[in-house]
Amino acid sequence: MMYLVELEREIELQPCFFGPRLREVLEQKLHSEVEGRCSGKYGFLVCVTGMGDVSKGQIREGLGTALFNVHYSCLVLRPHKGEVMDCVVTSVSKVGFFADAGPLQLFVSNHLIPEDFSFDSANEPAFVSSDEAVRVQAGAEVRLRIVGTRVDADEIFCVGTIKDDYLGVISQAAGIV
């Protein structure tokens, strides 16, 4: 699920950036340091939506740099157990498949795939339905439900299922009819 959170961060700047464009430089550095990172507490920091108050810089003795305390709002992706997500399959093996939903990587075990699907390694590895109408292969879009999450300090990993109603392939991979 996506959330908008208020955060703060200390940003260090070299003296060459002090001047009339200071706030603009702080904002650029904030974007480069924060966006795309993962925080175990908040989730994936997708993008900075706004920058609020900026403290007066504190000069660091002996270095000449200054530390600024910056308040900002950020859009974060934090997955929860039971949440339904649309993902793109990245790889398939006989034990299951991996899929990505933006920066989030999910794994679906073959035990969490409907029984009428079987693994086919003949051409491109895929799980194929018994009537061969549906293929779960790299590039396919699937809708899945998260059944478990593991949160580390700088990574979030999820396990999902496509075994429930209204879950499964929503779009075949390019080139598949």
Coordinates of N, CA and C in Angstrom, one line a residue:
M1 N 0.8 -1.2 0.0 CA 0.0 0.0 0.0 C 0.9 1.2 0.0
M2 N 0.4 2.3 -0.6 CA 1.2 3.5 -0.7 C 0.8 4.5 0.4
Y3 N 1.7 5.1 1.0 CA 1.5 6.1 2.1 C 2.3 7.3 1.9
L4 N 1.8 8.4 2.4 CA 2.5 9.7 2.4 C 2.9 10.0 3.8
V5 N 4.3 10.0 4.0 CA 4.8 10.2 5.3 C 5.7 11.4 5.4
E6 N 5.7 12.0 6.6 CA 6.5 13.1 6.9 C 7.8 12.6 7.6
L7 N 9.0 13.0 7.0 CA 10.2 12.5 7.5 C 11.2 13.7 7.6
E8 N 12.4 13.4 8.2 CA 13.4 14.4 8.3 C 14.7 13.8 8.1
R9 N 15.7 14.5 7.6 CA 17.0 14.0 7.3 C 18.1 15.1 7.4
E10 N 19.3 14.7 7.8 CA 20.4 15.6 7.8 C 21.1 15.5 6.5
I11 N 21.3 16.7 5.9 CA 22.1 16.7 4.6 C 23.3 17.6 4.8
E12 N 24.4 17.1 4.3 CA 25.7 17.8 4.5 C 26.0 18.4 3.1
L13 N 26.4 19.7 3.1 CA 26.8 20.4 1.9 C 28.2 21.0 2.0
Q14 N 28.9 21.0 0.9 CA 30.2 21.7 0.8 C 29.9 23.2 0.7
P15 N 30.9 24.0 1.1 CA 30.8 25.4 1.0 C 30.5 26.0 -0.4
C16 N 31.0 25.3 -1.4 CA 30.8 25.8 -2.8 C 29.3 25.9 -3.1
F17 N 28.4 25.2 -2.4 CA 27.0 25.3 -2.7 C 26.2 26.3 -1.9
F18 N 26.9 27.0 -1.0 CA 26.3 28.1 -0.2 C 26.0 29.3 -1.1
G19 N 24.8 29.8 -1.1 CA 24.5 30.9 -1.9 C 23.0 31.0 -2.1
P20 N 22.6 31.8 -3.1 CA 21.2 32.0 -3.4 C 20.4 30.8 -3.8
R21 N 21.1 29.8 -4.3 CA 20.4 28.5 -4.8 C 20.5 27.4 -3.7
L22 N 20.8 27.8 -2.5 CA 21.0 26.8 -1.4 C 19.8 25.8 -1.3
R23 N 18.6 26.3 -1.2 CA 17.4 25.5 -1.1 C 17.2 24.5 -2.3
E24 N 17.5 25.0 -3.4 CA 17.4 24.2 -4.7 C 18.4 23.1 -4.6
V25 N 19.6 23.4 -4.2 CA 20.7 22.3 -4.1 C 20.3 21.3 -3.0
L26 N 19.8 21.8 -1.9 CA 19.4 20.8 -0.8 C 18.3 19.9 -1.3
E27 N 17.3 20.4 -2.1 CA 16.3 19.6 -2.6 C 16.8 18.6 -3.6
Q28 N 17.7 19.0 -4.5 CA 18.3 18.0 -5.4 C 19.1 16.9 -4.7
K29 N 19.8 17.3 -3.7 CA 20.6 16.3 -2.9 C 19.6 15.4 -2.1
L30 N 18.5 15.9 -1.6 CA 17.5 15.1 -0.9 C 17.0 14.1 -1.9
H31 N 16.6 14.5 -3.1 CA 16.0 13.5 -4.0 C 17.0 12.4 -4.3
S32 N 18.3 12.8 -4.6 CA 19.3 11.8 -4.9 C 19.6 10.8 -3.8
E33 N 19.5 11.3 -2.5 CA 19.9 10.4 -1.4 C 18.7 9.6 -0.9
V34 N 17.5 10.0 -1.2 CA 16.3 9.4 -0.6 C 15.6 8.5 -1.6
E35 N 15.3 8.9 -2.8 CA 14.4 8.2 -3.7 C 15.0 6.9 -4.1
G36 N 14.2 5.9 -4.1 CA 14.6 4.5 -4.6 C 15.3 3.7 -3.4
R37 N 15.4 4.3 -2.3 CA 16.0 3.5 -1.1 C 14.9 2.8 -0.4
C38 N 15.3 1.8 0.4 CA 14.4 1.0 1.2 C 14.7 1.2 2.7
S39 N 13.7 1.5 3.4 CA 13.8 1.6 4.9 C 12.9 0.6 5.5
G40 N 13.5 -0.2 6.4 CA 12.8 -1.3 7.1 C 11.6 -0.8 7.8
K41 N 11.7 0.5 8.3 CA 10.6 1.1 9.1 C 9.5 1.6 8.3
Y42 N 9.8 2.2 7.1 CA 8.7 2.9 6.3 C 8.4 2.1 5.0
G43 N 9.3 1.4 4.5 CA 9.1 0.7 3.2 C 10.0 1.3 2.1
F44 N 9.6 1.1 0.9 CA 10.4 1.7 -0.2 C 10.0 3.2 -0.4
L45 N 11.0 4.1 -0.4 CA 10.8 5.5 -0.5 C 10.7 5.8 -2.0
V46 N 9.5 5.9 -2.5 CA 9.3 6.0 -4.0 C 9.7 7.4 -4.5
C47 N 9.2 8.5 -3.9 CA 9.6 9.8 -4.4 C 9.3 10.8 -3.3
V48 N 10.1 11.9 -3.3 CA 9.9 13.0 -2.4 C 8.8 13.9 -3.0
T49 N 7.8 14.2 -2.3 CA 6.7 15.0 -2.8 C 6.8 16.5 -2.4
G50 N 7.5 16.8 -1.4 CA 7.7 18.2 -1.0 C 8.7 18.3 0.0
M51 N 9.3 19.5 0.1 CA 10.3 19.8 1.1 C 9.8 20.9 2.0
G52 N 9.8 20.7 3.3 CA 9.3 21.7 4.2 C 10.4 22.5 4.8
D53 N 10.4 22.6 6.1 CA 11.3 23.5 6.8 C 12.8 23.0 6.7
V54 N 13.7 23.9 6.6 CA 15.1 23.6 6.5 C 15.8 24.4 7.7
S55 N 16.5 23.7 8.5 CA 17.2 24.4 9.6 C 18.3 25.2 9.1
K56 N 18.8 26.1 10.0 CA 20.0 26.9 9.7 C 21.2 25.9 9.7
G57 N 22.1 26.0 8.8 CA 23.2 25.1 8.7 C 24.1 25.2 9.9
Q58 N 24.6 24.0 10.4 CA 25.6 24.0 11.4 C 26.9 23.7 10.8
I59 N 27.9 24.6 11.0 CA 29.2 24.3 10.4 C 30.0 23.2 11.2
R60 N 30.5 22.3 10.4 CA 31.3 21.2 11.0 C 32.8 21.7 11.1
E61 N 33.3 21.8 12.3 CA 34.6 22.3 12.5 C 35.7 21.4 11.9
G62 N 36.6 22.0 11.3 CA 37.7 21.3 10.6 C 37.4 20.8 9.2
L63 N 36.1 20.8 8.9 CA 35.7 20.3 7.5 C 35.2 21.4 6.6
G64 N 34.6 22.4 7.2 CA 34.0 23.5 6.5 C 32.7 23.2 5.9
T65 N 32.2 22.0 6.0 CA 30.9 21.7 5.5 C 29.8 22.1 6.5
A66 N 28.6 22.1 6.1 CA 27.5 22.4 6.9 C 26.4 21.3 6.9
L67 N 25.8 21.1 8.1 CA 24.7 20.1 8.2 C 23.4 20.9 8.3
F68 N 22.4 20.5 7.4 CA 21.1 21.0 7.4 C 20.1 20.0 7.8
N69 N 19.2 20.3 8.7 CA 18.1 19.3 9.0 C 16.9 19.7 8.1
V70 N 16.5 18.8 7.3 CA 15.5 19.0 6.3 C 14.2 18.2 6.6
H71 N 13.1 18.8 6.7 CA 11.8 18.1 6.8 C 11.2 18.0 5.4
Y72 N 10.7 16.8 5.1 CA 10.1 16.5 3.8 C 9.0 15.5 3.8
S73 N 8.2 15.5 2.8 CA 7.1 14.5 2.7 C 7.5 13.5 1.6
C74 N 7.2 12.3 1.8 CA 7.6 11.2 0.8 C 6.5 10.2 0.6
L75 N 6.4 9.7 -0.6 CA 5.5 8.6 -1.0 C 6.3 7.3 -0.8
V76 N 5.7 6.4 0.1 CA 6.4 5.2 0.3 C 5.5 4.0 0.0
L77 N 6.1 2.9 -0.4 CA 5.4 1.6 -0.7 C 5.7 0.7 0.4
R78 N 4.7 0.3 1.1 CA 4.8 -0.6 2.3 C 3.8 -1.8 2.1
P79 N 4.3 -3.0 1.7 CA 3.3 -4.1 1.5 C 2.8 -4.7 2.8
H80 N 1.6 -5.2 2.8 CA 1.0 -5.8 3.9 C 0.5 -7.2 3.6
K81 N 0.4 -8.1 4.5 CA -0.1 -9.4 4.4 C -1.6 -9.2 4.0
G82 N -2.0 -10.0 3.0 CA -3.4 -9.9 2.5 C -3.7 -8.9 1.4
E83 N -2.7 -8.1 1.1 CA -2.8 -7.1 0.1 C -2.8 -7.7 -1.3
V84 N -3.6 -7.2 -2.2 CA -3.6 -7.7 -3.6 C -2.8 -6.8 -4.5
M85 N -1.9 -7.3 -5.3 CA -1.0 -6.4 -6.1 C -1.0 -7.0 -7.5
D86 N -0.8 -6.1 -8.5 CA -0.5 -6.5 -9.9 C 1.0 -6.4 -10.1
C87 N 1.6 -7.5 -10.6 CA 3.0 -7.6 -10.8 C 3.4 -8.1 -12.2
V88 N 4.7 -8.0 -12.5 CA 5.2 -8.6 -13.8 C 6.1 -9.7 -13.4
V89 N 5.9 -10.8 -14.0 CA 6.7 -12.0 -13.8 C 8.1 -11.8 -14.4
T90 N 9.2 -12.0 -13.6 CA 10.5 -11.8 -14.1 C 11.3 -13.1 -14.4
S91 N 11.0 -14.2 -13.6 CA 11.6 -15.5 -13.9 C 10.8 -16.6 -13.3
V92 N 10.9 -17.7 -14.0 CA 10.1 -18.9 -13.7 C 11.0 -20.1 -13.5
S93 N 10.8 -20.9 -12.5 CA 11.5 -22.1 -12.3 C 10.5 -23.2 -11.8
K94 N 11.0 -24.4 -11.7 CA 10.0 -25.5 -11.2 C 9.6 -25.3 -9.8
V95 N 10.2 -24.5 -9.0 CA 9.8 -24.3 -7.6 C 8.9 -23.1 -7.4
G96 N 8.7 -22.3 -8.5 CA 7.8 -21.2 -8.5 C 8.2 -20.1 -9.4
F97 N 7.7 -18.9 -9.2 CA 8.2 -17.7 -10.0 C 8.4 -16.5 -9.2
F98 N 9.2 -15.6 -9.7 CA 9.5 -14.3 -9.1 C 8.8 -13.3 -9.9
A99 N 8.3 -12.2 -9.2 CA 7.6 -11.1 -9.9 C 8.0 -9.8 -9.3
D100 N 7.9 -8.7 -10.0 CA 8.2 -7.4 -9.5 C 7.0 -6.5 -9.5
A101 N 6.8 -5.7 -8.5 CA 5.8 -4.7 -8.4 C 6.5 -3.4 -8.1
G102 N 7.0 -2.7 -9.1 CA 7.9 -1.6 -8.9 C 9.2 -2.0 -8.2
P103 N 9.6 -1.5 -7.1 CA 10.8 -1.9 -6.5 C 10.7 -3.2 -5.6
L104 N 9.5 -3.7 -5.5 CA 9.2 -4.8 -4.6 C 9.3 -6.1 -5.4
Q105 N 10.1 -7.1 -4.8 CA 10.2 -8.4 -5.4 C 9.4 -9.4 -4.6
L106 N 8.6 -10.2 -5.3 CA 7.7 -11.2 -4.7 C 8.0 -12.6 -5.3
F107 N 7.8 -13.6 -4.5 CA 8.0 -15.0 -4.9 C 6.7 -15.7 -4.7
V108 N 6.3 -16.5 -5.7 CA 5.1 -17.4 -5.6 C 5.6 -18.8 -5.8
S109 N 5.5 -19.6 -4.7 CA 5.9 -21.0 -4.7 C 4.9 -21.8 -5.6
N110 N 5.4 -22.9 -6.1 CA 4.5 -23.8 -6.9 C 3.4 -24.4 -6.0
H111 N 3.5 -24.4 -4.7 CA 2.4 -24.8 -3.8 C 1.3 -23.8 -3.7
L112 N 1.6 -22.5 -4.1 CA 0.7 -21.4 -4.0 C 0.1 -21.1 -5.4
I113 N 0.3 -22.0 -6.4 CA -0.2 -21.9 -7.7 C -1.3 -22.9 -7.9
P114 N -2.5 -22.6 -8.5 CA -3.5 -23.6 -8.6 C -3.1 -25.0 -9.1
E115 N -3.7 -26.1 -8.6 CA -3.3 -27.4 -9.0 C -3.4 -27.7 -10.5
D116 N -4.3 -27.1 -11.2 CA -4.4 -27.4 -12.6 C -3.3 -26.8 -13.5
F117 N -2.3 -26.1 -12.8 CA -1.2 -25.6 -13.5 C 0.0 -26.6 -13.3
S118 N 0.8 -26.8 -14.4 CA 1.9 -27.6 -14.3 C 3.1 -26.9 -14.9
F119 N 4.3 -27.3 -14.5 CA 5.5 -26.6 -14.9 C 5.9 -27.2 -16.3
D120 N 6.2 -26.3 -17.3 CA 6.6 -26.7 -18.6 C 7.9 -26.1 -18.9
S121 N 8.9 -26.9 -19.1 CA 10.3 -26.3 -19.4 C 10.7 -26.6 -20.9
A122 N 9.7 -27.0 -21.7 CA 10.0 -27.3 -23.1 C 10.6 -26.1 -23.9
N123 N 9.9 -25.0 -24.0 CA 10.5 -23.8 -24.7 C 11.0 -22.8 -23.7
E124 N 10.1 -22.0 -23.3 CA 10.5 -21.0 -22.2 C 9.8 -21.5 -20.9
P125 N 10.6 -21.5 -19.8 CA 10.0 -22.0 -18.5 C 8.7 -21.3 -18.2
A126 N 7.7 -22.1 -17.9 CA 6.3 -21.5 -17.6 C 5.5 -22.5 -16.8
F127 N 4.5 -21.9 -16.1 CA 3.5 -22.8 -15.5 C 2.3 -22.6 -16.5
V128 N 1.8 -23.8 -16.9 CA 0.7 -23.8 -18.0 C -0.5 -24.5 -17.4
S129 N -1.7 -23.9 -17.7 CA -3.0 -24.5 -17.2 C -3.2 -25.8 -17.9
S130 N -4.1 -26.6 -17.4 CA -4.4 -27.9 -18.0 C -5.0 -27.8 -19.4
D131 N -5.7 -26.7 -19.7 CA -6.3 -26.6 -21.0 C -5.3 -25.8 -21.9
E132 N -4.1 -25.4 -21.4 CA -3.1 -24.7 -22.1 C -3.5 -23.3 -22.6
A133 N -4.5 -22.7 -22.0 CA -5.0 -21.4 -22.4 C -4.2 -20.3 -21.6
V134 N -3.7 -20.6 -20.5 CA -3.0 -19.6 -19.6 C -1.6 -20.1 -19.3
R135 N -0.7 -19.1 -19.5 CA 0.8 -19.4 -19.2 C 1.3 -18.4 -18.3
V136 N 1.9 -18.8 -17.2 CA 2.6 -17.9 -16.3 C 4.1 -18.0 -16.7
Q137 N 4.6 -17.0 -17.4 CA 6.0 -17.0 -17.9 C 6.6 -15.6 -17.8
A138 N 7.9 -15.5 -18.0 CA 8.5 -14.2 -17.8 C 7.8 -13.1 -18.7
G139 N 7.5 -12.0 -18.2 CA 6.8 -10.9 -18.9 C 5.3 -10.9 -18.7
A140 N 4.7 -12.0 -18.2 CA 3.3 -12.0 -18.0 C 2.9 -11.1 -16.8
E141 N 1.8 -10.5 -16.8 CA 1.3 -9.7 -15.7 C 0.3 -10.6 -14.9
V142 N 0.6 -10.6 -13.6 CA -0.3 -11.4 -12.7 C -0.8 -10.6 -11.5
R143 N -2.0 -11.0 -11.1 CA -2.5 -10.4 -9.9 C -2.4 -11.4 -8.8
L144 N -1.8 -11.0 -7.7 CA -1.5 -12.0 -6.6 C -1.9 -11.4 -5.2
R145 N -2.0 -12.2 -4.2 CA -2.2 -11.8 -2.9 C -1.0 -12.1 -2.0
I146 N -0.6 -11.1 -1.2 CA 0.6 -11.3 -0.4 C 0.2 -12.2 0.8
V147 N 0.9 -13.3 1.0 CA 0.7 -14.1 2.2 C 1.7 -14.0 3.3
G148 N 2.8 -13.4 3.0 CA 3.9 -13.2 4.0 C 4.9 -12.1 3.5
T149 N 5.5 -11.5 4.5 CA 6.5 -10.5 4.2 C 7.7 -10.7 5.1
R150 N 8.9 -10.3 4.6 CA 10.1 -10.3 5.5 C 10.7 -8.9 5.3
V151 N 10.9 -8.2 6.4 CA 11.4 -6.9 6.4 C 12.8 -6.9 7.0
D152 N 13.8 -6.5 6.2 CA 15.2 -6.3 6.8 C 15.4 -4.8 6.9
A153 N 16.6 -4.5 7.3 CA 16.9 -3.1 7.5 C 16.9 -2.3 6.1
D154 N 17.3 -2.9 5.0 CA 17.3 -2.2 3.8 C 16.7 -3.0 2.6
E155 N 15.7 -4.0 3.0 CA 15.1 -4.8 2.0 C 13.8 -5.3 2.5
I156 N 12.8 -5.4 1.6 CA 11.5 -6.0 1.9 C 11.3 -7.1 0.8
F157 N 10.9 -8.3 1.3 CA 10.7 -9.4 0.4 C 9.3 -10.0 0.7
C158 N 8.5 -10.4 -0.3 CA 7.2 -10.9 -0.1 C 7.0 -12.2 -0.7
V159 N 6.1 -13.0 -0.1 CA 5.7 -14.3 -0.7 C 4.2 -14.1 -1.0
G160 N 3.8 -14.6 -2.2 CA 2.4 -14.4 -2.7 C 1.8 -15.7 -3.2
T161 N 0.5 -15.6 -3.5 CA -0.3 -16.7 -4.0 C -1.2 -16.2 -5.2
I162 N -1.4 -17.1 -6.1 CA -2.4 -16.9 -7.2 C -3.5 -17.9 -7.1
K163 N -3.6 -18.6 -6.0 CA -4.5 -19.7 -5.8 C -5.9 -19.3 -5.5
D164 N -6.2 -18.1 -5.1 CA -7.5 -17.6 -4.7 C -8.3 -17.2 -5.9
D165 N -9.6 -16.9 -5.7 CA -10.5 -16.4 -6.7 C -10.0 -15.0 -7.2
Y166 N -10.2 -14.7 -8.5 CA -9.8 -13.4 -9.1 C -8.4 -13.1 -9.1
L167 N -7.5 -14.1 -8.8 CA -6.1 -13.9 -8.9 C -5.5 -14.7 -10.1
G168 N -4.4 -14.4 -10.6 CA -3.7 -15.1 -11.6 C -3.3 -14.2 -12.8
V169 N -3.1 -14.8 -13.9 CA -2.6 -14.0 -15.1 C -3.7 -13.0 -15.5
I170 N -3.3 -11.8 -15.7 CA -4.2 -10.7 -16.2 C -3.8 -10.3 -17.6
S171 N -2.6 -10.6 -18.0 CA -2.1 -10.2 -19.3 C -0.9 -11.2 -19.6
Q172 N -1.0 -11.8 -20.8 CA 0.1 -12.7 -21.2 C 1.3 -11.9 -21.6
A173 N 2.5 -12.6 -21.6 CA 3.7 -11.9 -22.1 C 3.6 -11.5 -23.5
A174 N 4.4 -10.5 -23.9 CA 4.4 -10.1 -25.3 C 4.7 -11.2 -26.3
G175 N 3.9 -11.3 -27.4 CA 4.2 -12.3 -28.3 C 3.4 -13.6 -28.1
I176 N 2.7 -13.7 -27.0 CA 1.8 -14.9 -26.7 C 0.4 -14.5 -27.0
V177 N -0.3 -15.4 -27.7 CA -1.7 -15.2 -28.0 C -2.6 -16.0 -27.2

